[in-house]
Short mmCIF file of C-alpha atoms and ligand atoms in Angstrom, two decimals:
data_model
loop_
_atom_site.label_atom_id
_atom_site.label_comp_id
_atom_site.label_asym_id
_atom_site.label_seq_id
_atom_site.Cartn_x
_atom_site.Cartn_y
_atom_site.Cartn_z
CA UNK A 37 102.90 114.46 115.52
CA UNK A 38 100.84 111.38 116.28
CA UNK A 39 103.22 108.57 115.41
CA UNK A 40 102.88 104.89 116.22
CA UNK A 41 105.63 102.37 116.72
CA UNK A 42 105.22 101.08 113.13
CA UNK A 43 106.03 104.50 111.66
CA UNK A 44 102.49 105.45 110.70
CA UNK A 45 101.43 109.03 111.32
CA UNK A 46 97.81 109.83 112.20
CA UNK A 47 96.70 113.00 110.42
CA UNK A 48 93.02 112.16 109.85
CA UNK A 49 90.74 112.61 112.87
CA UNK A 50 87.27 111.02 112.87
CA UNK A 51 85.03 112.67 115.43
CA UNK A 52 81.80 111.00 116.50
CA UNK A 53 79.40 113.74 117.57
CA UNK A 54 76.71 111.42 118.93
CA UNK A 55 76.03 107.71 119.24
CA UNK A 56 72.33 108.24 118.47
CA UNK A 57 70.89 107.50 115.08
CA UNK A 58 67.50 107.78 113.39
CA UNK A 59 68.03 104.60 111.32
CA UNK A 60 68.56 101.03 112.54
CA UNK A 61 70.76 99.59 109.79
CA UNK A 62 70.94 95.82 110.29
CA UNK A 63 74.75 95.74 110.04
CA UNK A 64 75.03 98.35 112.79
CA UNK A 65 72.35 98.04 115.47
CA UNK A 66 69.24 96.09 116.47
CA UNK A 67 65.75 97.31 115.47
CA UNK A 68 64.98 98.48 119.00
CA UNK A 69 68.06 100.73 119.08
CA UNK A 70 70.62 100.83 121.88
CA UNK A 71 71.07 102.37 125.30
CA UNK A 72 72.36 105.76 124.21
CA UNK A 73 75.10 107.59 126.08
CA UNK A 74 73.64 109.79 128.83
CA UNK A 75 73.75 113.41 127.66
CA UNK A 76 76.16 114.63 130.39
CA UNK A 77 78.72 112.11 129.14
CA UNK A 78 78.62 113.45 125.59
CA UNK A 79 81.12 116.19 124.78
CA UNK A 80 79.64 119.64 124.35
CA UNK A 81 80.35 121.57 121.16
CA UNK A 82 82.99 123.65 122.96
CA UNK A 83 84.68 120.51 124.28
CA UNK A 84 84.74 118.93 120.82
CA UNK A 85 86.23 122.08 119.34
CA UNK A 86 88.88 122.30 122.05
CA UNK A 87 90.03 118.73 121.38
CA UNK A 88 89.99 119.25 117.63
CA UNK A 89 92.04 122.44 118.14
CA UNK A 90 94.64 120.55 120.18
CA UNK A 91 94.77 117.91 117.43
CA UNK A 92 95.26 120.50 114.71
CA UNK A 93 97.55 122.95 116.49
CA UNK A 94 99.75 120.52 118.42
CA UNK A 95 99.43 117.05 116.92
CA UNK A 96 99.49 117.38 113.14
CA UNK A 97 95.81 116.61 112.41
CA UNK A 98 95.07 117.82 108.87
CA UNK A 99 91.68 116.31 108.13
CA UNK A 100 88.64 116.20 110.38
CA UNK A 101 85.61 114.04 109.57
CA UNK A 102 82.46 114.45 111.68
CA UNK A 103 80.39 111.32 111.99
CA UNK A 104 78.32 109.36 114.49
CA UNK A 105 75.73 107.88 115.18
CA UNK A 106 74.04 110.44 112.99
CA UNK A 107 75.88 113.79 113.17
CA UNK A 108 72.93 115.74 111.72
CA UNK A 109 71.12 115.02 114.99
CA UNK A 110 73.48 117.55 116.62
CA UNK A 111 71.88 120.97 116.40
CA UNK A 112 75.28 122.59 116.92
CA UNK A 113 76.86 120.81 113.92
CA UNK A 114 77.24 123.98 111.82
CA UNK A 115 78.79 125.86 114.77
CA UNK A 116 81.28 123.02 115.37
CA UNK A 117 82.21 123.00 111.68
CA UNK A 118 82.59 126.78 111.64
CA UNK A 119 84.89 126.74 114.65
CA UNK A 120 86.94 123.93 113.10
CA UNK A 121 87.25 125.87 109.85
CA UNK A 122 88.65 128.78 111.85
CA UNK A 123 91.63 126.75 113.09
CA UNK A 124 95.11 127.23 111.78
CA UNK A 125 96.27 125.45 109.74
CA UNK A 126 92.73 125.01 108.49
CA UNK A 127 92.00 121.29 108.31
CA UNK A 128 89.98 119.72 105.55
CA UNK A 129 86.48 119.13 106.93
CA UNK A 130 84.14 116.33 105.90
CA UNK A 131 80.93 114.74 107.14
CA UNK A 132 79.55 111.19 107.03
CA UNK A 133 75.77 111.14 107.30
CA UNK A 134 72.71 109.15 106.39
CA UNK A 135 71.40 112.28 104.66
CA UNK A 136 68.07 112.51 106.50
CA UNK A 137 67.27 116.19 106.87
CA UNK A 138 70.41 117.17 104.97
CA UNK A 139 68.57 118.87 102.09
CA UNK A 140 67.60 122.08 103.92
CA UNK A 141 70.87 122.20 105.92
CA UNK A 142 73.46 121.44 103.24
CA UNK A 143 74.02 125.04 102.10
CA UNK A 144 74.50 126.29 105.68
CA UNK A 145 76.95 123.48 106.44
CA UNK A 146 78.93 124.33 103.33
CA UNK A 147 78.91 127.99 104.29
CA UNK A 148 80.16 127.04 107.75
CA UNK A 149 83.19 125.39 106.13
CA UNK A 150 82.23 121.83 105.19
CA UNK A 151 84.42 120.71 102.29
CA UNK A 152 83.25 117.18 101.51
CA UNK A 153 80.42 114.83 102.31
CA UNK A 154 79.71 111.08 102.31
CA UNK A 155 76.09 109.98 102.37
CA UNK A 156 75.19 106.39 103.15
CA UNK A 157 72.77 104.72 100.75
CA UNK A 158 72.56 100.93 100.58
CA UNK A 159 69.51 100.44 98.38
CA UNK A 160 67.23 102.22 95.94
CA UNK A 161 64.27 99.95 96.65
CA UNK A 162 61.87 101.35 99.28
CA UNK A 163 60.90 97.91 100.62
CA UNK A 164 64.55 96.87 100.97
CA UNK A 165 65.33 100.20 102.66
CA UNK A 166 62.57 99.51 105.18
CA UNK A 167 63.87 96.01 105.87
CA UNK A 168 67.47 97.09 106.15
CA UNK A 169 67.04 100.26 108.21
CA UNK A 170 63.67 99.56 109.90
CA UNK A 171 62.55 103.01 108.80
CA UNK A 172 60.69 104.34 105.76
CA UNK A 173 63.07 107.16 104.87
CA UNK A 174 64.52 106.38 101.43
CA UNK A 175 62.96 109.49 99.88
CA UNK A 176 64.56 111.65 102.61
CA UNK A 177 67.99 110.18 101.94
CA UNK A 178 67.68 110.77 98.19
CA UNK A 179 66.54 114.35 98.87
CA UNK A 180 69.54 114.80 101.17
CA UNK A 181 71.89 113.64 98.44
CA UNK A 182 70.33 116.05 95.96
CA UNK A 183 70.58 118.85 98.51
CA UNK A 184 74.28 118.18 99.07
CA UNK A 185 74.99 118.30 95.35
CA UNK A 186 72.92 121.49 94.94
CA UNK A 187 74.92 123.09 97.76
CA UNK A 188 78.12 122.43 95.79
CA UNK A 189 79.48 119.69 98.05
CA UNK A 190 80.66 117.78 95.02
CA UNK A 191 81.66 115.20 94.26
CA UNK A 192 79.17 113.83 96.74
CA UNK A 193 80.37 110.41 97.83
CA UNK A 194 77.96 107.59 98.56
CA UNK A 195 78.78 104.74 100.96
CA UNK A 196 77.02 101.41 100.45
CA UNK A 197 77.17 98.22 102.49
CA UNK A 198 75.82 95.06 100.85
CA UNK A 199 74.20 92.33 102.93
CA UNK A 200 73.59 88.78 101.81
CA UNK A 201 70.03 88.14 100.57
CA UNK A 202 69.00 91.71 101.31
CA UNK A 203 70.66 94.03 98.80
CA UNK A 204 73.58 91.97 97.48
CA UNK A 205 72.13 92.07 93.95
CA UNK A 206 71.94 95.86 93.87
CA UNK A 207 75.53 96.88 93.16
CA UNK A 208 75.03 97.64 89.43
CA UNK A 209 71.74 99.49 90.07
CA UNK A 210 73.36 101.67 92.74
CA UNK A 211 76.31 102.42 90.49
CA UNK A 212 74.06 103.38 87.57
CA UNK A 213 72.07 105.72 89.83
CA UNK A 214 75.18 107.36 91.27
CA UNK A 215 76.79 107.89 87.87
CA UNK A 216 73.57 109.41 86.53
CA UNK A 217 73.50 111.90 89.43
CA UNK A 218 77.22 112.67 89.49
CA UNK A 219 77.82 110.93 92.86
CA UNK A 220 80.88 108.81 93.54
CA UNK A 221 79.92 105.41 94.93
CA UNK A 222 82.05 103.31 97.29
CA UNK A 223 81.10 99.90 98.57
CA UNK A 224 82.27 98.99 102.08
CA UNK A 225 82.68 95.37 103.11
CA UNK A 226 80.55 94.64 106.15
CA UNK A 227 82.73 94.63 109.27
CA UNK A 228 82.17 92.89 112.62
CA UNK A 229 81.01 96.07 114.36
CA UNK A 230 77.30 95.49 114.82
CA UNK A 231 75.94 95.80 118.34
CA UNK A 232 74.09 92.49 118.09
CA UNK A 233 77.26 90.57 117.08
CA UNK A 234 75.51 89.03 114.07
CA UNK A 235 78.40 89.38 111.59
CA UNK A 236 79.48 86.13 109.98
CA UNK A 237 82.48 85.88 107.72
CA UNK A 238 80.75 83.25 105.61
CA UNK A 239 77.80 85.57 104.94
CA UNK A 240 79.81 88.70 104.25
CA UNK A 241 79.64 90.05 100.68
CA UNK A 242 83.32 90.33 99.77
CA UNK A 243 85.14 92.95 97.72
CA UNK A 244 85.83 90.26 95.11
CA UNK A 245 82.10 89.51 94.80
CA UNK A 246 81.26 93.19 94.48
CA UNK A 247 83.92 93.60 91.81
CA UNK A 248 82.61 90.63 89.87
CA UNK A 249 78.97 91.71 90.12
CA UNK A 250 79.90 95.19 88.79
CA UNK A 251 82.16 93.74 86.10
CA UNK A 252 79.20 91.82 84.65
CA UNK A 253 77.59 95.16 83.69
CA UNK A 254 80.44 97.67 83.50
CA UNK A 255 84.02 97.67 82.34
CA UNK A 256 86.20 98.46 85.37
CA UNK A 257 89.82 99.50 84.89
CA UNK A 258 92.57 100.52 87.30
CA UNK A 259 92.37 104.16 88.30
CA UNK A 260 95.93 105.10 87.49
CA UNK A 261 95.26 108.86 87.80
CA UNK A 262 94.42 108.73 91.49
CA UNK A 263 97.02 107.46 93.90
CA UNK A 264 95.44 105.55 96.77
CA UNK A 265 97.70 106.88 99.52
CA UNK A 266 96.04 106.25 102.87
CA UNK A 267 92.55 106.16 101.32
CA UNK A 268 90.63 103.04 102.29
CA UNK A 269 88.90 102.72 98.88
CA UNK A 270 90.49 101.06 95.87
CA UNK A 271 89.03 103.04 92.99
CA UNK A 272 88.29 101.93 89.45
CA UNK A 273 87.34 103.84 86.31
CA UNK A 274 83.90 102.84 85.06
CA UNK A 275 83.66 102.26 81.30
CA UNK A 276 86.91 104.13 80.76
CA UNK A 277 86.02 107.05 83.09
CA UNK A 278 85.65 109.75 84.15
CA UNK A 279 83.10 108.03 86.42
CA UNK A 280 84.66 106.04 89.25
CA UNK A 281 83.64 103.44 91.77
CA UNK A 282 85.45 102.48 94.97
CA UNK A 283 85.58 99.26 96.93
CA UNK A 284 86.67 99.28 100.55
CA UNK A 285 87.80 95.75 101.34
CA UNK A 286 88.12 96.43 105.03
CA UNK A 287 88.10 92.74 105.87
CA UNK A 288 89.51 90.86 102.87
CA UNK A 289 91.91 93.55 101.58
CA UNK A 290 92.86 95.37 104.73
CA UNK A 291 94.87 98.54 104.45
CA UNK A 292 96.10 98.88 108.05
CA UNK A 293 99.70 99.41 106.93
CA UNK A 294 98.72 102.76 105.39
CA UNK A 295 96.22 103.81 108.06
CA UNK A 296 96.45 107.48 109.05
CA UNK A 297 93.29 107.66 111.13
CA UNK A 298 92.55 108.23 114.81
CA UNK A 299 89.08 108.41 116.36
CA UNK A 300 87.43 110.52 119.04
CA UNK A 301 84.18 109.10 120.43
CA UNK A 302 81.21 111.25 121.37
CA UNK A 303 82.11 110.76 125.04
CA UNK A 304 85.68 111.92 124.60
CA UNK A 305 87.64 108.69 124.27
CA UNK A 306 90.50 108.31 121.83
CA UNK A 307 90.54 105.07 119.84
CA UNK A 308 93.59 104.34 117.74
CA UNK A 309 91.69 101.82 115.59
CA UNK A 310 88.05 100.98 114.79
CA UNK A 311 88.78 97.58 116.31
CA UNK A 312 90.80 98.74 119.33
CA UNK A 313 89.95 96.97 122.58
CA UNK A 314 91.05 99.87 124.73
CA UNK A 315 90.54 103.63 124.74
CA UNK A 316 92.20 106.67 126.25
CA UNK A 317 89.99 108.98 128.24
CA UNK A 318 90.42 112.64 127.25
CA UNK A 319 87.08 113.77 128.67
CA UNK A 320 88.07 113.29 132.30
CA UNK A 321 91.30 115.21 131.72
CA UNK A 322 89.41 117.93 129.87
CA UNK A 323 86.81 118.30 132.60
CA UNK A 324 89.38 118.27 135.37
CA UNK A 325 90.94 121.42 133.94
CA UNK A 326 94.06 119.83 132.43
CA UNK A 327 96.14 122.08 130.19
CA UNK A 328 96.36 121.43 126.44
CA UNK A 329 99.86 119.95 126.76
CA UNK A 330 98.70 117.23 129.15
CA UNK A 331 95.76 116.31 126.89
CA UNK A 332 98.07 116.22 123.87
CA UNK A 333 100.46 113.96 125.74
CA UNK A 334 97.76 111.40 126.55
CA UNK A 335 96.57 111.54 122.93
CA UNK A 336 100.14 110.93 121.67
CA UNK A 337 100.52 107.93 123.97
CA UNK A 338 97.18 106.53 122.75
CA UNK A 339 98.33 106.57 119.13
CA UNK A 340 101.85 105.32 119.95
CA UNK A 341 100.40 102.00 121.12
CA UNK A 342 98.43 101.32 117.91
CA UNK A 343 98.66 97.70 116.81
CA UNK A 344 99.96 96.83 113.32
CA UNK A 345 96.55 95.62 112.10
CA UNK A 346 92.89 95.20 113.01
CA UNK A 347 93.30 91.46 113.49
CA UNK A 348 89.86 90.51 112.09
CA UNK A 349 91.48 87.61 110.29
CA UNK A 350 93.33 86.30 113.38
CA UNK A 351 91.80 83.31 115.16
CA UNK A 352 92.04 85.25 118.42
CA UNK A 353 90.03 88.23 117.08
CA UNK A 354 87.52 89.70 119.51
CA UNK A 355 84.97 92.25 118.39
CA UNK A 356 85.28 95.60 120.22
CA UNK A 357 82.74 96.30 122.95
CA UNK A 358 81.48 99.45 121.29
CA UNK A 359 79.47 99.05 118.09
CA UNK A 360 80.15 101.18 115.01
CA UNK A 361 77.43 103.69 115.94
CA UNK A 362 79.23 104.47 119.20
CA UNK A 363 82.72 104.59 117.67
CA UNK A 364 82.04 106.72 114.62
CA UNK A 365 82.50 105.23 111.17
N1 SAM B 59 74.92 107.82 110.41
C1 SAM B 59 75.95 108.17 109.50
C2 SAM B 59 75.84 107.36 108.22
O1 SAM B 59 74.87 106.62 108.07
O2 SAM B 59 76.70 107.51 107.37
C3 SAM B 59 77.36 108.12 110.05
C4 SAM B 59 77.74 106.99 110.93
S1 SAM B 59 77.78 105.39 110.14
C5 SAM B 59 78.36 104.42 111.49
C6 SAM B 59 79.18 105.58 109.09
C7 SAM B 59 79.33 104.56 108.01
O3 SAM B 59 79.64 103.31 108.61
C8 SAM B 59 78.11 104.34 107.13
O4 SAM B 59 78.47 104.46 105.78
C9 SAM B 59 77.69 102.93 107.44
O5 SAM B 59 77.14 102.30 106.34
C10 SAM B 59 79.00 102.31 107.86
N2 SAM B 59 78.85 101.13 108.70
C11 SAM B 59 78.17 100.99 109.84
N3 SAM B 59 78.29 99.74 110.33
C12 SAM B 59 79.09 99.08 109.48
C13 SAM B 59 79.60 97.76 109.44
N4 SAM B 59 79.30 96.87 110.37
N5 SAM B 59 80.42 97.43 108.42
C14 SAM B 59 80.74 98.34 107.46
N6 SAM B 59 80.29 99.60 107.45
C15 SAM B 59 79.46 99.96 108.44
#
């Protein structure tokens, strides 16, 4: 098992398949993009699958989420999912994506073994989408969402980040849209993980603000049917249910004490926290021909040293060197 010194057990593996993305969301990266990882440094599909297999067979990983960057940019995504679905015990497999190009691929991904999907959608207004992402792709994202639902990947979850003076007035509109389409919406507080280091606590739209803006239009009640467990989202029933909405207060209502996640970057580094300042290199071991047991041992040690919390609220907090797109959200 992957246990840390505070008694938490990591069972949920987040795998970044690429640091590249076809959007430039303002809370993530600058309009001009970033210096992407050189291709030889990025794990091949076989390497990803080997590490996931070690996680599942030897280290107690039970859920695998593929993310990025934008994971749909990997042509071998379906093959990686299929190989993961063939592992024993079969882990639950999910994907976080911006949805661009998802429509025509959703059925094949589901067939390959994808169980669940989260699609990021921060606005329904084309001009705001352009400003926020520096691309004109709102229609593609909405088509991707529809494609995921049509492929039976339901309930499709939608992730939204609100930014001050950009889309902070859109929470009710987004919720109405998601309810009408049968999607489950979750708002994520903006975290200090942007490559340009532009995050400011004073400008962040907080979970409390999101709650109050939704409460002006909807009646939100505690979701007593669903236990939160290690899930980052606090969920609420909307107008008595069954529709739900989630709020992930990553900064103001941190949930580090219940964290069960561990991350593998596209270049084969283990991170025991989104905000970790150090990483453990599995790629070099992998490529030097190390046996599974040695890789598992380094992975165990990486998780054992996990800190009790992300420390964003400590005066000494330092943002990690890698931005969100290179860690895998
Ligand atoms: N490209 C995919 C997507 O758009 O979902 C997957 C990668 S993206 C990094 C994963 C999630 O992280 C998205 O929902 C995105 O909105 C969120 N995200 C990125 N930067 C963030 C930040 N600074 N604070 C909070 N969430 C962030």
